């Protein structure tokens, strides 16, 4: 029997290969009394010499297999390995306490690790990882234990590990390592970023995958969905081989669209931007050549924190994104918390219907202290690029006016304090509540742009909780009722001389995107990995074809009939 | 020779420039120290320098001992300037 397992898809692609488990070797250290101090110091020096040599080799390999930037990680490792302060302290400990070298070395490293981990700064916390990595190597050499070395892999495998250290990841040889799966990590963890730059599929955050597989077990790794199938059946293997072949063909086609403008077959230009959750996602934005950021979800700044991020912390994050994308539009959404997203440090009342409750802008308008900190940080960052501020979960005109008033207050405060900010920062709203879509003509007079948030707009339009499996069939992005609602919003915005974008799943959906373009949507924002595919889809159809298709869709009677119609039309046109 | 510097970078004496400073210091045979907050540690150790956790707007002292101290100080100062630390 096969077994399905799921994690976070960290790098796209499909791989079907046997498992190679990278198991932590036992590096248990015992304290021993020694008499020959000289010999212990010599052992230490030897281990450090060997480690440095080894790191130098890995550094050179990495420069070839990846690039100079990744290779530089190992310069830092070499520096740590050869650090005179560590050496001095270890030597002192050996001499004064007559303990064995591994015990003394471990003790000193642990002290530095604890020190770095205790610093309230991500950079230093990463240095703790570097020290751990170096420590592991030196200790292994002292104990004469061979490290489980991924560079020794010489057949095609999928590496399964609890976690991958930077030196593990760097040693993964793309010829043999066809993917990896780890217990821990998220989309922006070090190993996930490395997997994307190596372009091998990867899944992280599976929690217990190492307990579920044995060396040599065949697994299917689907980095697109985060699915792992352990010991798949022949039918599953066949199914995924087909998927893999299809995906690889597509990737080859899509790759031609990197850094290309997004245009229809007949030259109509649209804007395709990326959704991001942190400055770490910028690599992908640049890699695919997005035409801006259509949605920066600032809640992650709050969720990855144990207290409200300060104005300075927020300013730095916003500035990083704005500076990284000069001359490109960056839409930053104010705090969208509540519903399914909570902050440990912000107690909220239990609500019967949290998605219909006290969340996002509603909460910000009540807690103006939180709101103002964010708006001030945004305004301060505005001088570094083309910032657009967007308010989520607007239901009434009054809310928009209140939010704008708070923004104006912040501007006035900053002026009074002599802090620079732009006067004409563009302000927009998310259209995700049907009441706003219907009154879009009035809202258009108040703001500079709209961005349709489809996940919520769909759940509110169909009165169906998107977390509830039993009503998941009511998630109907192609339903003509929703398409008509979207058309109303787009038309109203154009009437008022402003533009409408979309930053939901739907914008990057291969069937929905051409309909939306046909309806006149001005901007599409999606996860960076969907950008090339969408550019490709647009390039295969003319604007008039998409317009005609969209018009027909508005007259159909159901989600299914739209889906069927679009599938047929697109196939007909692109062949 | 001792010279004082005020670190202006908003991240303080952070890791990458610190490591460049250490690398530079390590090229000389002299004893070179960094002093901050009452602590005096070798400038040839990245661990030592980072363990100081020097924040923005704080004053550090660099002490170069032995021959050619002025030249070495100038070279170290150049690393600080090139990395916008002072």
XYZ file of C-alpha atoms in Angstrom:
661
model
C 0.000 0.000 0.000
C 1.259 3.407 -0.850
C 1.081 6.198 1.667
C 0.501 9.874 1.117
C 2.231 12.531 3.110
C 2.119 16.247 2.774
C 4.395 19.169 3.472
C 5.192 22.553 2.069
C 6.155 22.628 -1.591
C 9.424 24.553 -1.428
C 10.683 24.081 -4.949
C 8.578 23.067 -7.955
C 8.946 19.919 -9.997
C 8.266 16.200 -9.742
C 10.760 13.469 -8.945
C 10.350 9.704 -8.576
C 13.383 8.017 -7.056
C 14.520 5.858 -4.144
C 15.165 7.471 -0.791
C 18.602 8.260 0.522
C 18.290 9.045 4.190
C 20.777 11.479 5.557
C 20.915 10.355 9.131
C 22.522 12.354 11.852
C 25.609 10.502 13.005
C 26.191 10.016 16.685
C 28.508 12.709 17.910
C 28.066 12.128 21.612
C 30.907 13.653 23.549
C 32.164 12.460 26.863
C 34.229 14.452 29.249
C 37.571 12.795 29.891
C 40.475 13.773 32.068
C 43.685 13.922 30.125
C 47.283 14.278 31.170
C 48.964 14.956 27.856
C 47.837 18.511 27.197
C 50.139 18.899 24.234
C 48.650 15.881 22.524
C 45.080 17.178 22.976
C 46.007 20.555 21.522
C 47.695 18.837 18.605
C 44.583 16.729 18.002
C 42.502 19.876 17.970
C 44.824 21.634 15.558
C 44.750 18.611 13.297
C 40.958 18.415 13.276
C 40.733 22.097 12.473
C 43.228 21.743 9.654
C 41.275 18.831 8.144
C 37.995 20.699 8.552
C 39.370 23.798 6.863
C 40.637 21.756 3.938
C 37.308 20.007 3.620
C 35.429 23.313 3.753
C 37.744 24.739 1.111
C 36.849 21.825 -1.179
C 33.136 22.309 -0.545
C 33.579 26.001 -1.205
C 35.127 25.311 -4.603
C 32.463 22.740 -5.489
C 29.741 25.183 -4.549
C 31.201 27.951 -6.689
C 30.972 25.564 -9.643
C 27.623 23.919 -8.915
C 25.913 27.119 -7.739
C 27.579 30.500 -7.663
C 30.054 32.683 -5.863
C 27.411 34.077 -3.536
C 26.501 30.670 -2.125
C 30.170 29.711 -2.015
C 30.826 32.642 0.266
C 28.845 30.918 3.026
C 31.828 28.616 3.320
C 34.292 31.450 3.605
C 32.430 32.303 6.761
C 32.628 28.667 7.868
C 36.362 28.562 7.242
C 36.752 31.758 9.198
C 34.832 30.258 12.117
C 36.831 27.029 11.946
C 40.086 28.944 12.117
C 38.933 31.547 14.584
C 41.713 32.459 17.029
C 39.279 33.360 19.813
C 37.638 29.935 19.729
C 41.082 28.349 19.516
C 42.344 30.410 22.452
C 39.396 29.566 24.652
C 39.495 25.857 23.811
C 43.209 25.672 24.426
C 42.801 27.482 27.718
C 40.140 25.037 28.788
C 42.269 22.037 27.877
C 45.260 23.429 29.723
C 43.442 24.560 32.834
C 40.923 21.794 33.267
C 42.820 18.906 31.670
C 39.835 17.859 29.591
C 39.783 16.205 26.200
C 39.793 18.378 23.068
C 36.312 17.438 21.845
C 34.792 18.279 25.210
C 36.545 21.636 25.382
C 35.779 22.491 21.765
C 32.123 21.579 22.149
C 31.840 23.630 25.307
C 33.242 26.769 23.685
C 31.125 26.376 20.550
C 27.952 25.850 22.558
C 28.678 29.075 24.371
C 28.949 31.011 21.117
C 25.894 29.267 19.695
C 23.857 30.218 22.756
C 25.145 33.771 22.510
C 24.160 34.156 18.860
C 20.830 32.466 19.350
C 20.096 34.891 22.148
C 20.661 37.918 19.934
C 17.516 39.527 18.660
C 18.679 39.622 15.087
C 18.098 37.140 12.326
C 21.598 37.554 10.974
C 23.203 36.503 14.232
C 20.789 33.631 14.627
C 22.017 32.379 11.258
C 25.584 32.653 12.514
C 24.564 30.257 15.280
C 23.720 27.779 12.512
C 27.133 28.350 10.957
C 28.876 27.647 14.246
C 26.785 24.487 14.677
C 27.724 23.334 11.210
C 31.437 23.899 11.783
C 31.271 22.376 15.240
C 29.772 19.198 13.807
C 32.628 18.815 11.347
C 35.411 19.479 13.808
C 33.926 17.145 16.409
C 33.431 14.412 13.812
C 37.095 14.652 12.916
C 38.114 14.607 16.559
C 35.991 11.534 17.202
C 37.090 10.053 13.904
C 33.489 9.435 12.914
C 32.831 9.705 9.186
C 30.131 12.312 8.611
C 27.236 11.176 6.557
C 28.392 13.038 3.530
C 25.905 13.874 0.774
C 28.803 14.377 -1.622
C 29.292 10.605 -1.531
C 25.936 9.920 -3.190
C 26.540 8.353 -6.579
C 23.145 7.220 -7.808
C 19.913 9.032 -8.486
C 18.031 9.533 -5.228
C 15.720 11.733 -3.240
C 17.414 12.862 -0.064
C 15.299 12.642 3.077
C 16.558 14.356 6.218
C 15.396 15.965 9.397
C 16.902 19.191 8.145
C 19.654 20.092 5.735
C 22.520 22.261 6.895
C 24.018 24.742 4.458
C 26.990 22.477 3.880
C 24.705 19.499 3.261
C 22.717 21.446 0.698
C 25.814 22.763 -0.986
C 27.153 19.258 -1.443
C 24.034 17.980 -3.121
C 25.136 16.981 -6.571
C 22.335 17.744 -9.021
C 23.328 14.803 -11.205
C 22.366 12.382 -8.458
C 20.197 14.244 -6.001
C 16.883 14.685 -7.751
C 15.013 16.254 -4.885
C 14.855 16.470 -1.138
C 12.320 16.230 1.641
C 12.853 17.471 5.185
C 10.971 17.301 8.452
C 11.360 20.941 9.328
C 11.552 24.270 7.495
C 9.304 26.646 5.621
C 9.245 28.196 2.155
C 11.895 30.727 3.099
C 14.150 28.454 5.092
C 17.716 28.221 3.937
C 17.341 24.788 2.370
C 14.185 25.801 0.498
C 15.929 28.789 -1.038
C 18.886 26.628 -1.986
C 16.578 24.056 -3.602
C 15.025 26.737 -5.782
C 18.379 28.043 -6.896
C 19.546 24.499 -7.636
C 16.219 23.966 -9.403
C 15.541 20.606 -7.841
C 12.087 19.839 -6.445
C 11.829 19.972 -2.674
C 9.301 19.627 0.098
C 9.961 20.917 3.586
C 8.039 20.893 6.845
C 6.710 17.321 6.579
C 7.224 16.927 10.335
C 7.880 13.151 10.528
C 8.870 12.001 7.051
C 12.132 10.546 8.358
C 10.126 8.128 10.511
C 8.003 6.988 7.598
C 10.581 6.020 5.000
C 13.497 3.640 4.836
C 16.591 3.873 2.732
C 15.804 2.683 -0.762
C 12.012 3.161 -0.547
C 10.638 4.528 -3.771
C 8.927 7.895 -3.317
C 7.148 10.369 -5.512
C 7.944 13.974 -4.642
C 5.579 16.577 -6.038
C 7.083 19.945 -5.197
C 4.170 21.712 -6.877
C 1.623 20.524 -4.335
C 3.846 19.451 -1.449
C 2.695 15.832 -1.786
C 4.930 12.874 -1.056
C 3.782 9.378 -1.983
C 5.729 6.685 -0.217
C 6.012 3.271 -1.911
C 3.641 4.276 -4.734
C 1.573 1.800 -6.703
C 2.252 1.228 -10.409
C -0.808 3.273 -11.243
C 0.444 6.192 -9.172
C 3.877 5.964 -10.726
C 2.372 6.047 -14.184
C 0.158 8.981 -13.280
C 3.061 11.003 -11.922
C 5.385 10.096 -14.786
C 2.806 11.645 -17.088
C 2.527 14.699 -14.836
C 6.277 15.012 -14.712
C 6.651 14.802 -18.458
C 3.911 17.362 -18.928
C 5.430 19.676 -16.322
C 8.895 19.500 -17.841
C 7.568 20.290 -21.300
C 5.734 23.263 -19.884
C 8.739 24.532 -17.975
C 10.748 24.493 -21.186
C 8.087 26.602 -22.877
C 7.565 28.948 -19.921
C 11.253 29.572 -19.440
C 11.234 31.609 -22.629
C 9.093 34.183 -20.849
C 11.533 35.157 -18.116
C 11.913 38.938 -17.985
C 9.662 39.342 -20.996
C 6.808 41.829 -20.990
C 3.358 40.333 -20.507
C 1.532 40.758 -23.792
C -1.275 39.074 -25.654
C -0.704 37.550 -29.078
C -1.729 40.846 -30.675
C 0.378 43.032 -28.428
C -1.984 44.138 -25.654
C 0.164 44.738 -22.600
C -0.932 43.810 -19.077
C 0.896 44.015 -15.828
C 1.821 40.797 -14.022
C 3.048 41.364 -10.508
C 3.991 39.010 -7.710
C 2.488 38.330 -4.291
C 5.059 38.253 -1.531
C 5.074 37.623 2.203
C 8.505 38.944 3.129
C 11.589 40.580 1.619
C 12.966 37.022 1.300
C 10.567 36.390 -1.571
C 12.236 39.059 -3.694
C 14.629 36.569 -5.291
C 11.746 34.840 -7.009
C 10.202 38.173 -8.012
C 13.422 39.139 -9.743
C 14.066 35.710 -11.153
C 10.854 35.646 -13.154
C 10.909 39.336 -13.927
C 7.610 40.331 -12.312
C 6.431 43.796 -13.242
C 6.087 44.765 -9.610
C 4.618 43.545 -6.346
C 0.837 43.441 -6.432
C 0.437 42.279 -2.862
C 2.876 42.366 0.014
C 1.187 40.540 2.879
C 2.521 42.361 5.888
C 0.895 40.012 8.397
C 3.910 37.688 8.241
C 5.970 40.489 9.710
C 3.594 40.320 12.667
C 3.123 36.569 12.755
C 6.848 35.777 12.802
C 7.293 37.976 15.822
C 6.531 37.690 19.506
C 5.485 41.286 19.834
C 4.182 43.997 17.547
C 6.933 44.896 15.079
C 8.196 48.393 15.769
C 7.977 51.272 13.324
C 11.704 50.857 12.603
C 11.452 47.102 12.016
C 8.559 47.611 9.654
C 10.220 50.532 7.906
C 13.271 48.377 7.210
C 11.216 45.545 5.728
C 9.192 47.897 3.502
C 12.251 49.834 2.459
C 14.051 46.602 1.518
C 11.258 45.684 -0.859
C 10.922 49.165 -2.358
C 14.637 49.555 -2.892
C 14.950 46.120 -4.452
C 12.397 47.042 -7.114
C 13.285 50.494 -8.374
C 10.750 52.006 -10.753
C 8.301 49.228 -10.063
C 4.965 49.454 -8.375
C 4.873 47.884 -4.914
C 1.470 47.450 -3.281
C 1.723 46.900 0.443
C -1.376 45.730 2.246
C -1.954 46.896 5.778
C -2.352 44.331 8.533
C -4.846 41.623 7.595
C -5.233 39.615 10.748
C -8.206 37.723 12.140
C -10.195 35.038 10.350
C -7.698 32.186 10.198
C -4.652 34.346 11.020
C -3.860 35.124 14.634
C -1.128 36.749 16.637
C -0.014 35.052 19.833
C 0.472 38.417 21.491
C -2.888 39.906 20.505
C -5.652 38.239 22.438
C -8.883 38.222 20.501
C -12.358 37.294 21.610
C -13.633 33.971 20.395
C -16.036 34.624 17.547
C -18.760 32.440 16.167
C -17.857 33.444 12.608
C -14.321 34.804 12.612
C -14.333 35.321 8.830
C -17.295 37.621 9.284
C -15.846 39.121 12.409
C -13.565 41.699 13.874
C -10.614 41.429 11.501
C -8.253 43.290 9.167
C -9.184 46.953 8.647
C -12.004 46.672 11.183
C -9.506 45.753 13.836
C -7.017 48.407 12.712
C -9.619 51.147 12.885
C -10.295 50.191 16.477
C -6.650 49.695 17.440
C -5.340 52.872 15.850
C -2.120 52.513 17.840
C -1.225 49.394 15.844
C -2.535 50.921 12.636
C -0.616 54.170 13.010
C 2.686 52.412 13.651
C 2.269 50.580 10.382
C 1.122 53.599 8.391
C 3.992 55.700 9.716
C 6.461 52.979 8.746
C 4.890 52.782 5.296
C 4.981 56.540 4.802
C 8.592 56.706 5.897
C 9.462 53.942 3.435
C 7.535 55.708 0.645
C 10.534 57.837 -0.299
C 12.405 54.714 -1.398
C 10.192 53.691 -4.301
C 6.755 53.557 -5.856
C 4.702 52.609 -2.813
C 0.977 51.928 -3.020
C -0.891 51.365 0.252
C -3.844 48.993 0.236
C -6.528 48.476 2.882
C -8.026 44.985 3.261
C -11.598 43.920 4.071
C -13.311 47.207 3.342
C -17.099 47.019 3.617
C -18.276 50.626 3.642
C -17.237 54.000 2.313
C -17.031 55.277 5.847
C -14.283 52.762 6.639
C -12.232 53.957 3.684
C -12.636 57.555 4.757
C -11.626 56.727 8.313
C -8.560 54.815 7.155
C -7.541 57.685 4.908
C -8.009 60.114 7.776
C -5.651 58.078 9.972
C -3.159 58.070 7.109
C -3.405 61.846 6.816
C -2.853 62.210 10.561
C 0.300 60.116 10.285
C 1.511 62.244 7.385
C 0.949 65.414 9.387
C 2.780 63.939 12.377
C 5.766 62.964 10.278
C 5.874 66.405 8.705
C 5.784 68.003 12.132
C 8.621 65.740 13.261
C 10.615 66.680 10.184
C 10.643 63.092 8.871
C 10.545 62.713 5.103
C 7.653 61.005 3.388
C 5.910 61.247 0.047
C 2.791 63.388 -0.068
C 1.109 61.565 -2.917
C 1.283 57.917 -1.930
C -1.388 56.058 -3.888
C -4.103 54.468 -1.793
C -6.284 51.559 -2.811
C -8.639 49.012 -1.345
C -9.166 45.308 -1.626
C -12.498 44.475 -3.151
C -13.435 41.273 -1.400
C -16.872 41.969 -0.002
C -19.800 41.938 -2.465
C -21.198 45.176 -0.973
C -18.091 46.994 -2.204
C -18.193 45.425 -5.643
C -21.789 46.555 -6.067
C -21.040 50.096 -4.931
C -17.720 50.182 -6.789
C -18.594 53.391 -8.655
C -18.786 55.263 -5.352
C -15.647 53.671 -3.919
C -13.776 54.553 -7.110
C -14.149 58.233 -6.230
C -12.316 57.687 -2.942
C -9.267 55.681 -3.982
C -6.531 55.374 -6.600
C -6.975 51.697 -7.376
C -8.842 48.498 -6.615
C -7.465 45.049 -6.093
C -9.912 42.193 -6.107
C -9.237 39.552 -3.480
C -10.891 36.493 -4.911
C -10.642 33.965 -2.098
C -12.722 36.098 0.207
C -14.936 37.532 -2.522
C -15.865 33.974 -3.499
C -16.577 32.819 0.032
C -18.691 35.863 0.797
C -20.528 35.728 -2.542
C -21.430 32.073 -2.168
C -21.833 32.193 1.610
C -19.474 29.249 1.877
C -16.647 28.983 4.360
C -13.574 28.066 2.339
C -12.169 26.030 5.220
C -15.232 23.806 5.317
C -14.678 20.682 3.233
C -18.384 19.963 2.994
C -19.089 23.138 1.082
C -15.849 23.298 -0.848
C -17.761 22.686 -4.068
C -19.015 26.242 -3.648
C -15.568 27.632 -4.275
C -16.524 28.620 -7.820
C -14.119 31.080 -9.403
C -15.604 30.569 -12.875
C -19.216 31.077 -11.848
C -20.795 33.742 -14.087
C -22.214 35.479 -11.021
C -18.707 36.094 -9.772
C -17.479 37.074 -13.228
C -20.281 39.630 -13.483
C -19.391 41.034 -10.091
C -15.767 41.361 -11.192
C -16.837 43.040 -14.428
C -18.843 45.596 -12.447
C -15.768 46.475 -10.431
C -13.487 46.763 -13.464
C -16.011 48.851 -15.423
C -16.656 51.170 -12.485
C -12.940 51.737 -11.988
C -12.353 52.543 -15.640
C -15.339 54.868 -15.657
C -13.704 56.766 -12.790
C -10.284 56.732 -14.422
C -8.622 54.356 -11.965
C -7.402 50.807 -12.435
C -8.293 47.363 -11.069
C -5.971 44.534 -10.249
C -6.443 41.125 -8.717
C -4.283 39.519 -6.089
C -6.045 36.255 -5.390
C -5.424 32.688 -6.504
C -7.684 33.312 -9.446
C -5.332 35.795 -11.142
C -2.802 33.036 -11.756
C -5.349 30.396 -12.697
C -4.766 29.269 -16.245
C -8.433 29.278 -17.220
C -9.474 32.356 -15.275
C -6.610 34.629 -16.352
C -7.641 34.957 -20.013
C -11.265 35.611 -18.988
C -10.101 38.326 -16.601
C -7.951 39.925 -19.255
C -10.975 39.822 -21.546
C -13.023 41.548 -18.854
C -10.459 44.367 -18.843
C -8.492 43.617 -15.669
C -5.421 45.882 -15.628
C -3.112 44.091 -13.262
C -2.616 40.458 -12.236
C -0.754 39.581 -9.074
C 0.142 36.000 -8.242
C 2.746 33.794 -6.647
C 5.986 34.314 -8.553
C 6.047 30.726 -9.762
C 2.811 31.225 -11.733
C 4.044 34.260 -13.645
C 5.718 32.561 -16.587
C 2.800 30.234 -17.138
C 0.385 33.151 -17.206
C 2.566 35.112 -19.612
C 2.609 32.092 -21.860
C -1.179 31.743 -21.764
C -1.655 35.405 -22.669
C 0.830 35.172 -25.495
C -1.197 32.396 -27.095
C -4.429 34.395 -27.393
C -5.376 37.739 -28.916
C -7.085 40.409 -26.853
C -10.182 40.261 -29.022
C -10.386 36.499 -28.565
C -10.182 36.910 -24.816
C -12.793 39.675 -24.899
C -15.179 37.563 -26.906
C -14.562 34.612 -24.623
C -15.215 36.704 -21.517
C -18.449 38.054 -22.970
C -19.711 34.563 -23.670
C -18.746 33.444 -20.153
C -20.935 36.176 -18.665
C -23.945 34.691 -20.435
C -23.411 31.072 -19.383
C -25.305 29.526 -16.488
C -22.797 27.793 -14.247
C -19.248 27.367 -13.033
C -19.006 24.085 -14.922
C -20.248 25.433 -18.211
C -17.747 28.306 -18.101
C -14.944 25.913 -17.296
C -15.855 23.605 -20.132
C -16.253 26.472 -22.594
C -12.909 28.083 -21.734
C -11.030 24.794 -21.825
C -12.385 24.107 -25.285
C -11.724 27.627 -26.569
C -8.153 27.784 -25.283
C -7.287 24.403 -26.698
C -8.751 25.342 -30.060
C -6.859 28.610 -30.166
C -3.466 27.463 -29.027
C -3.245 24.519 -31.398
C 48.311 53.200 18.547
C 44.698 53.591 19.569
C 41.978 55.211 17.523
C 38.263 55.620 18.259
C 35.415 55.310 15.762
C 31.684 55.875 15.958
C 29.745 53.173 14.137
C 26.945 54.818 12.160
C 25.524 51.878 10.230
C 21.996 51.209 11.452
C 22.742 47.517 11.901
C 25.819 48.377 13.968
C 29.067 46.516 13.368
C 27.268 43.705 11.611
C 28.596 40.410 10.408
C 29.689 40.918 6.814
C 31.781 44.089 7.298
C 32.955 42.710 10.621
C 34.256 39.680 8.809
C 36.042 41.893 6.260
C 37.614 43.822 9.100
C 38.752 40.608 10.746
C 40.116 39.292 7.465
C 42.091 42.496 7.000
C 43.422 42.415 10.558
C 44.436 38.785 10.146
C 46.822 39.704 7.330
C 49.154 41.513 9.764
C 51.550 39.874 12.236
C 50.795 42.540 14.859
C 48.531 42.155 17.844
C 45.362 44.076 17.049
C 42.539 44.605 19.530
C 39.041 45.951 19.502
C 37.636 47.574 22.611
C 34.002 48.137 23.312
C 31.945 48.410 26.452
C 34.894 47.680 28.712
C 35.906 44.579 26.788
C 39.172 44.189 24.909
C 39.333 41.333 22.417
C 41.421 40.387 19.427
C 40.290 41.930 16.163
C 41.517 38.808 14.393
C 38.550 36.766 15.579
C 35.135 37.016 13.982
C 33.674 35.351 17.068
C 35.238 37.932 19.320
C 34.089 40.863 17.218
C 30.559 39.594 16.817
C 30.252 38.679 20.460
C 30.661 42.362 21.247
C 27.335 43.072 19.526
C 28.243 46.667 18.675
C 25.052 48.651 17.989
C 24.572 51.822 15.953
C 26.001 55.079 17.320
C 28.446 53.429 19.649
C 32.136 54.132 19.926
C 34.703 51.390 19.453
C 38.450 51.665 19.858
C 40.964 49.830 17.702
C 44.422 49.255 19.124
C 47.240 48.260 16.784
C 50.435 47.250 18.531
C 53.961 47.062 17.140
C 55.516 48.129 13.886
C 53.759 49.973 11.072
C 50.840 50.689 13.362
C 49.820 53.851 11.495
C 49.693 52.107 8.132
C 47.744 49.202 9.541
C 45.329 51.582 11.262
C 44.816 53.402 7.959
C 44.079 50.111 6.195
C 41.553 49.109 8.862
C 39.962 52.532 8.763
C 39.568 52.153 5.009
C 37.577 48.940 5.538
C 35.303 50.821 7.942
C 34.838 53.674 5.479
C 34.324 51.432 2.444
C 31.571 49.593 4.263
C 29.833 52.760 5.426
C 30.354 51.815 9.038
C 31.806 55.140 10.159
